[in-house]
XYZ file of C-alpha atoms in Angstrom:
470
model
C 0.000 0.000 0.000
C 1.246 3.425 -0.900
C 1.129 6.613 1.069
C -1.425 9.052 -0.261
C 1.123 11.843 -0.158
C 3.019 10.493 -3.181
C 1.395 7.837 -5.340
C 3.658 6.068 -7.774
C 2.957 7.070 -11.393
C 0.269 9.565 -10.361
C 0.402 12.843 -12.247
C 0.564 16.273 -10.650
C 0.267 19.835 -11.862
C 3.582 21.651 -11.999
C 3.979 25.279 -10.997
C 4.628 26.221 -14.628
C 1.453 24.455 -15.755
C -0.611 26.188 -13.072
C 0.702 29.618 -14.068
C 0.153 28.995 -17.780
C -3.562 28.182 -17.566
C -6.089 31.028 -17.978
C -8.791 28.759 -16.540
C -6.817 28.329 -13.318
C -6.108 32.073 -13.235
C -9.846 32.757 -13.383
C -10.434 30.328 -10.529
C -7.619 31.896 -8.495
C -9.168 35.349 -8.885
C -11.885 34.274 -6.427
C -9.261 34.234 -3.666
C -7.625 37.289 -2.140
C -4.123 38.044 -3.430
C -2.459 36.829 -0.227
C -4.281 33.467 -0.486
C -3.541 32.697 -4.123
C -0.137 31.123 -3.512
C -1.795 28.754 -1.029
C -4.452 27.889 -3.614
C -1.732 27.136 -6.159
C 0.081 24.981 -3.637
C -3.165 23.059 -3.027
C -3.520 22.345 -6.747
C 0.063 21.104 -6.899
C -0.788 18.533 -4.197
C -3.556 16.870 -6.194
C -2.834 13.326 -7.395
C -4.343 12.619 -10.829
C -5.033 8.973 -11.618
C -5.411 8.213 -15.307
C -7.773 5.603 -16.713
C -4.843 3.396 -17.677
C -3.408 3.507 -14.172
C -6.784 2.701 -12.641
C -7.298 -0.179 -15.086
C -3.897 -1.669 -14.298
C -4.634 -1.465 -10.586
C -8.018 -3.173 -11.099
C -6.579 -6.084 -13.093
C -3.755 -6.527 -10.605
C -6.092 -6.497 -7.598
C -8.584 -9.074 -8.817
C -5.731 -11.273 -10.108
C -4.330 -11.737 -6.584
C -7.631 -12.962 -5.159
C -7.441 -16.607 -3.998
C -7.723 -18.938 -6.959
C -10.296 -21.176 -5.290
C -13.923 -20.370 -6.073
C -15.843 -17.982 -8.310
C -16.081 -14.249 -7.695
C -19.185 -12.180 -8.370
C -18.102 -8.665 -9.390
C -20.351 -5.672 -8.666
C -19.756 -2.011 -9.289
C -20.732 0.109 -6.298
C -23.078 2.884 -7.313
C -24.932 5.565 -5.429
C -28.518 4.413 -4.933
C -31.427 6.788 -4.822
C -33.478 7.189 -1.688
C -36.262 5.021 -3.093
C -33.833 2.293 -4.198
C -33.628 0.244 -1.025
C -33.313 -3.223 -2.634
C -30.666 -4.254 -5.182
C -32.628 -7.227 -6.508
C -36.302 -7.443 -7.417
C -38.649 -10.251 -6.353
C -37.391 -12.497 -9.138
C -33.810 -12.061 -7.927
C -32.761 -9.971 -10.923
C -30.545 -6.956 -10.274
C -32.367 -3.659 -10.713
C -31.556 -2.043 -14.043
C -29.188 0.893 -14.063
C -30.406 4.292 -15.290
C -29.799 5.040 -18.940
C -27.807 8.208 -18.204
C -24.123 8.227 -17.303
C -23.313 7.252 -13.724
C -19.851 8.790 -13.531
C -17.174 6.561 -12.047
C -19.485 3.546 -12.155
C -19.397 3.540 -15.957
C -15.656 2.850 -16.102
C -15.889 0.142 -13.436
C -18.715 -1.536 -15.363
C -16.523 -1.578 -18.453
C -13.567 -3.065 -16.562
C -15.746 -5.771 -15.017
C -17.143 -6.682 -18.421
C -13.648 -7.036 -19.899
C -12.446 -9.131 -16.950
C -15.395 -11.530 -17.228
C -14.937 -11.952 -20.979
C -11.265 -12.805 -20.447
C -11.990 -15.409 -17.724
C -15.610 -16.542 -17.493
C -14.805 -19.494 -15.249
C -13.440 -17.233 -12.506
C -15.551 -14.048 -12.591
C -19.233 -13.205 -12.958
C -20.622 -9.863 -14.137
C -23.324 -8.559 -11.762
C -25.015 -11.955 -11.356
C -28.595 -12.444 -10.153
C -29.627 -14.373 -7.048
C -30.390 -17.372 -9.238
C -26.935 -17.251 -10.839
C -25.279 -17.000 -7.439
C -27.190 -20.066 -6.273
C -26.485 -22.058 -9.437
C -22.742 -21.331 -9.433
C -22.516 -21.687 -5.641
C -20.781 -18.329 -5.319
C -19.506 -17.476 -1.837
C -17.354 -14.414 -2.604
C -18.917 -11.062 -3.475
C -16.514 -8.398 -4.768
C -17.648 -4.755 -4.559
C -15.505 -2.363 -6.599
C -15.269 1.407 -6.162
C -12.717 4.021 -7.175
C -12.535 5.971 -3.907
C -14.265 5.551 -0.562
C -14.803 8.631 1.559
C -17.291 8.469 4.424
C -18.350 4.910 3.522
C -22.053 5.805 3.270
C -22.379 4.730 -0.354
C -20.762 1.330 0.230
C -22.729 0.544 3.404
C -26.005 1.544 1.723
C -25.190 -0.681 -1.258
C -24.491 -3.688 0.987
C -27.693 -3.113 2.949
C -29.609 -3.020 -0.334
C -28.197 -6.465 -1.114
C -29.110 -7.750 2.348
C -32.730 -6.708 1.941
C -33.301 -9.701 -0.284
C -34.400 -12.598 1.958
C -32.289 -15.254 0.235
C -29.111 -13.218 0.274
C -29.726 -12.248 3.901
C -30.016 -15.903 4.919
C -26.733 -16.721 3.184
C -25.153 -13.781 5.019
C -26.508 -14.849 8.411
C -25.271 -18.419 7.940
C -21.791 -17.260 7.047
C -22.003 -18.525 3.472
C -21.184 -15.148 1.948
C -18.012 -13.071 2.239
C -17.832 -9.495 0.941
C -14.583 -8.114 -0.505
C -14.601 -4.309 -0.737
C -12.003 -3.155 -3.260
C -11.236 0.536 -3.821
C -8.260 2.432 -5.138
C -8.158 4.666 -2.041
C -9.927 4.766 1.300
C -9.527 6.276 4.774
C -8.530 3.753 7.404
C -11.400 4.868 9.645
C -13.918 3.859 6.955
C -13.552 0.159 7.731
C -15.167 0.383 11.153
C -17.820 2.823 9.891
C -18.953 0.508 7.097
C -19.071 -2.543 9.351
C -21.048 -0.627 11.969
C -23.666 0.525 9.431
C -24.375 -2.756 7.625
C -26.967 -5.201 8.922
C -25.995 -7.944 11.304
C -24.381 -8.319 14.684
C -20.747 -8.076 15.602
C -21.173 -9.421 19.132
C -18.436 -11.684 20.331
C -20.868 -14.513 21.056
C -22.090 -14.636 17.465
C -20.801 -17.584 15.485
C -20.417 -15.497 12.335
C -19.621 -11.952 13.328
C -20.154 -9.485 10.499
C -16.646 -8.082 10.864
C -15.273 -11.564 10.036
C -17.190 -11.595 6.748
C -15.992 -8.219 5.346
C -12.549 -7.723 3.792
C -10.932 -4.549 2.461
C -8.292 -4.070 -0.199
C -6.971 -0.726 -1.508
C -3.976 0.662 -3.294
C -3.879 3.660 -0.955
C -4.959 3.704 2.693
C -4.674 6.903 4.696
C -5.795 8.424 7.961
C -8.444 11.133 7.871
C -6.626 13.033 10.607
C -3.290 12.782 8.805
C -3.951 15.815 6.631
C -0.280 16.785 6.605
C 0.652 13.583 4.740
C -1.626 14.626 1.870
C -1.345 18.418 1.803
C 2.092 19.138 3.299
C 3.297 20.996 6.367
C 1.263 24.078 5.428
C -2.019 22.161 5.530
C -3.534 24.656 7.995
C -3.294 27.396 5.372
C -5.015 25.077 2.895
C -7.774 24.337 5.407
C -8.216 28.074 5.845
C -8.861 28.723 2.150
C -11.168 25.692 1.979
C -13.495 27.227 4.573
C -15.080 29.634 2.110
C -18.330 31.191 3.398
C -19.795 30.964 -0.113
C -19.687 27.141 0.011
C -22.054 24.932 1.948
C -20.404 24.056 5.261
C -21.167 20.329 4.921
C -18.779 19.884 1.976
C -16.154 22.591 2.489
C -13.523 20.027 3.447
C -15.019 17.290 1.323
C -17.896 14.979 2.116
C -17.334 13.682 5.635
C -14.431 16.173 6.035
C -12.096 13.628 4.470
C -9.916 16.228 2.651
C -8.759 13.662 0.090
C -6.432 14.691 -2.736
C -6.920 11.929 -5.329
C -8.607 12.902 -8.593
C -9.531 10.343 -11.225
C -9.610 11.113 -14.910
C -13.043 9.513 -15.081
C -14.477 11.145 -11.963
C -13.832 13.761 -9.265
C -14.703 12.312 -5.813
C -16.853 14.445 -3.523
C -14.434 13.870 -0.629
C -12.072 16.459 -2.154
C -12.223 20.055 -0.866
C -15.316 21.710 -2.287
C -13.422 24.804 -3.485
C -12.181 22.572 -6.306
C -15.508 21.198 -7.580
C -18.395 23.129 -5.960
C -20.465 25.399 -8.179
C -23.304 27.814 -7.506
C -24.094 31.502 -7.950
C -21.404 32.547 -5.454
C -18.589 30.129 -6.325
C -17.230 28.630 -9.538
C -15.273 25.443 -8.934
C -12.353 24.403 -11.094
C -13.972 21.011 -11.825
C -17.705 21.767 -12.052
C -20.131 18.825 -12.087
C -17.263 16.799 -10.563
C -15.737 16.007 -13.942
C -12.327 16.871 -15.337
C -12.621 19.354 -18.233
C -10.798 18.671 -21.483
C -8.467 21.638 -21.042
C -7.149 20.186 -17.779
C -6.514 16.746 -19.268
C -4.605 18.395 -22.103
C -2.654 20.529 -19.611
C -1.639 17.512 -17.518
C -0.579 15.474 -20.522
C 1.295 18.345 -22.186
C 3.264 19.618 -19.196
C 5.782 16.778 -19.338
C 6.567 17.509 -22.989
C 6.594 21.280 -22.785
C 10.019 22.854 -23.198
C 11.224 25.730 -21.137
C 10.609 29.058 -22.857
C 12.556 32.237 -22.234
C 10.623 35.074 -20.752
C 11.371 38.722 -21.314
C 12.114 40.665 -18.116
C 9.117 42.924 -18.674
C 6.582 40.115 -19.135
C 4.016 39.315 -16.485
C 5.988 37.382 -13.881
C 3.970 35.572 -11.157
C 3.927 37.266 -7.779
C 5.523 34.317 -5.987
C 8.480 34.444 -8.381
C 8.863 38.163 -7.708
C 8.786 37.476 -3.974
C 11.353 34.721 -4.463
C 13.699 37.076 -6.304
C 13.323 39.665 -3.571
C 14.248 37.070 -0.955
C 17.340 35.965 -2.854
C 18.314 39.625 -3.214
C 18.232 39.853 0.583
C 20.396 36.737 0.874
C 17.680 34.168 1.637
C 18.707 31.167 -0.460
C 18.037 27.958 1.479
C 14.879 26.054 0.576
C 13.785 25.867 4.212
C 14.038 29.642 4.659
C 12.306 30.342 1.361
C 9.449 27.998 2.238
C 9.095 29.708 5.606
C 9.104 33.232 4.139
C 6.708 32.400 1.276
C 4.409 30.418 3.567
C 4.580 27.244 1.465
C 6.071 23.775 1.857
C 9.478 22.555 0.696
C 8.164 20.829 -2.436
C 6.457 23.966 -3.685
C 9.464 26.144 -2.790
C 11.739 23.757 -4.681
C 9.451 23.967 -7.701
C 9.565 27.768 -7.578
C 13.353 27.725 -7.429
C 13.549 25.370 -10.388
C 11.164 27.550 -12.345
C 13.170 30.697 -11.543
C 16.391 28.966 -12.608
C 14.825 27.630 -15.790
C 13.633 31.142 -16.630
C 17.165 32.480 -16.181
C 16.404 34.616 -13.125
C 18.610 32.614 -10.718
C 21.796 30.639 -11.167
C 22.594 27.240 -9.725
C 23.635 28.821 -6.421
C 20.263 30.578 -6.020
C 21.779 33.976 -6.762
C 20.281 36.636 -8.989
C 21.409 36.690 -12.602
C 21.439 39.837 -14.712
C 17.964 38.888 -15.969
C 16.747 38.584 -12.379
C 18.150 41.978 -11.519
C 16.455 43.443 -14.592
C 13.144 41.944 -13.442
C 13.408 43.693 -10.098
C 14.310 46.995 -11.724
C 11.640 46.783 -14.411
C 8.841 45.986 -12.004
C 10.183 48.343 -9.322
C 9.924 45.785 -6.598
C 13.307 46.419 -5.053
C 12.981 49.203 -2.526
C 16.102 51.410 -2.341
C 16.440 53.358 0.882
C 18.142 56.809 0.843
C 20.517 57.311 3.739
C 20.560 60.621 5.640
C 24.201 61.638 5.466
C 23.858 65.025 7.274
C 25.927 65.570 10.384
C 24.128 64.703 13.560
C 24.562 67.299 16.325
C 23.202 66.491 19.781
C 20.780 69.061 21.196
C 22.914 69.456 24.310
C 25.679 70.871 22.154
C 23.533 73.725 20.784
C 23.872 76.490 23.403
C 21.428 79.380 23.557
C 19.025 78.147 20.875
C 16.118 79.644 22.741
C 17.512 83.183 22.694
C 19.156 83.373 19.281
C 16.869 85.292 16.953
C 16.769 84.688 13.199
C 18.451 87.225 10.960
C 16.413 89.985 9.382
C 16.035 90.151 5.594
C 18.463 93.073 5.421
C 21.099 91.166 7.382
C 20.660 88.074 5.160
C 21.246 90.148 2.008
C 24.270 91.850 3.573
C 25.744 88.523 4.710
C 25.307 86.848 1.326
C 26.835 89.847 -0.490
C 29.768 90.021 1.918
C 30.524 86.246 1.694
C 30.505 86.318 -2.084
C 33.275 88.883 -2.271
C 36.713 87.881 -1.060
C 38.820 90.572 -2.673
C 38.222 93.856 -4.429
C 40.562 94.749 -7.247
C 41.304 98.480 -7.270
C 41.536 100.621 -10.360
C 45.357 100.819 -10.187
C 45.647 97.029 -10.174
C 46.364 96.650 -6.447
C 44.552 94.374 -4.150
C 42.635 96.329 -1.611
C 40.685 95.517 1.505
C 37.078 94.495 1.665
C 34.482 97.162 2.309
C 33.844 98.518 5.741
C 30.290 97.170 5.665
C 31.636 93.664 5.198
C 34.213 94.157 7.968
C 31.548 95.468 10.288
C 29.259 92.569 9.439
C 31.908 90.028 10.314
C 33.091 91.970 13.304
C 29.644 92.411 14.780
C 29.438 91.056 18.271
C 27.409 87.938 18.748
C 24.365 88.040 20.953
C 25.060 88.303 24.630
C 23.547 84.921 25.259
C 26.434 83.190 23.486
C 29.334 85.519 24.558
C 31.791 84.361 27.137
C 31.488 86.564 30.212
C 33.411 86.889 33.435
C 31.768 85.724 36.610
C 29.755 88.431 38.304
C 30.959 89.673 41.681
C 28.670 90.389 44.544
C 28.631 93.722 46.372
C 29.602 92.127 49.684
C 33.331 92.150 48.900
C 35.220 95.493 48.458
C 37.670 95.846 45.610
C 40.320 98.328 46.818
C 41.912 98.569 43.427
C 38.754 99.829 41.762
C 37.592 98.695 38.371
C 39.970 96.542 36.412
C 42.350 98.650 34.374
C 41.466 101.882 36.196
C 44.993 102.457 37.353
C 48.436 101.116 36.723
C 49.896 98.542 38.993
C-alpha cells in the first residue's frame, strides 16, 4: 500500500502548468491576493489517476484474489433514496439508469472485460439465481474511492434486503470483498457498523469476520499533513469559504482527500475545487475533469522551457522569491518559511526561476533577475541621511538666538561672495567697511563668554579693572 502523499505514477500539476492556464487564473481570482499562492500549492498537491493507471490497478487487484472459487463482481453505485433493494422479487438486479453514472461507468466496463477474459473465474453482476447455481460465496464490490463509507454501506444493505441473500449472510455462506483504489482507514469500522448484522463476540459469524478490504492507498483522515504538506492549515483556511455549503467545504465527511480520477472527481475532495453555484465557480464543475485540464496535464511533461522577457508578467511568488534571494535568503527551508509554502512547492519555484534564467545554480540573482526587479520596481532602495548629527545638548542658547532679518541676510550673502576687491590701479585692496563690520559684529550676549559676576559684599580696593596702573 502506498502513502497518499506520493502515489507512484500519479500525475501532478507543476507550478509552470498552473501559471500557464487562464482557466486556473480565473479560478484563483476568487481568492484574495495573499491566499492565491496557497491555492496554487493546493492544486500542486492533487494526485491525478489516469484511466490506464486505474485499469492496471483493477486487473492486478482481482488477479491476486485466492484462486479457489468464483467471484461475483459488482460495481458500487450511489442508490437513490427510493432504491432500497438491489434485486427485485425475481432475484434480478435492478436495471441501471440510462444516463451516465460517472465513475461507475468505467468500473462496469472493466468488469465486463475481466469476465470476458476469464468466465470461469468471474461473474458480471449476477442475479440471485446465478449466485445459487454457481454456488458463489465471494462477493466483490468495486469502487474508485471511498470517503465516508455511506455509499458502500447503503449498497451492501440493499443487497441484504433480499431474503435469500440475507439468509446466506446470516449463515456465514457469503463473504464481501470491498475493493477501492483509495480509502480512509477509519472507513472500515464505519462501514461494518452501518451494515446489517451483529458483531457481538458470542455470534458464530460476526459481520466483521465476513468483510474484507483491499486498496492501493490507505490513509488516515486526521493525517492531513501527509496529503497536503506541512502548510495544511493554510489550505484548510482557504477551503473554509463562506460561499460554500459548510457540509462539503472540506469534502464529504471532512475527508480532505487529494486523489482525482480522470473519469471522476470524488466528492471527498475540498469543495473549493468542484463546488459550483451563484457565489462560487469550482475548477472542476459537475465533478468532472474538463478537457483543457486533461490536455494541460498530458502536455506539461513535454513542454520545453521558454525564455521570458524581463518585462513580461511574472507571477507574484516568483517576484517574492527574487526579492528574498536579493536579501540573501537562499536555502529552501528559509524560502518555504518566508513564502508560507512547503518545501516541495518552494523547490518547484526555485527550479522555475532557474529555468527562466532569473537565478543561477547557487540561487543567486542573474542579470535577468536583476532586470526583473528593476523593471517591475519591486526592489525598494532606501536613501541614507548623510547630514551631520549634532546632539541638542551641544547647541547652546538656541532659545535666545533670533533669526536674521532680511536686510542682514542680504548683507551677509553679499559680503561672503566677495573675497577681494581689485582696485583701479591694479592693487589688491581691503574688503568694504560694511563687510568688515558685518563680520566683526558682536554675537548676541547669550552666546558671549562673560566673566563671573561679583557680589557687592566684597570690596575691591583697586577699583575697576584697568582703572589704574599697577
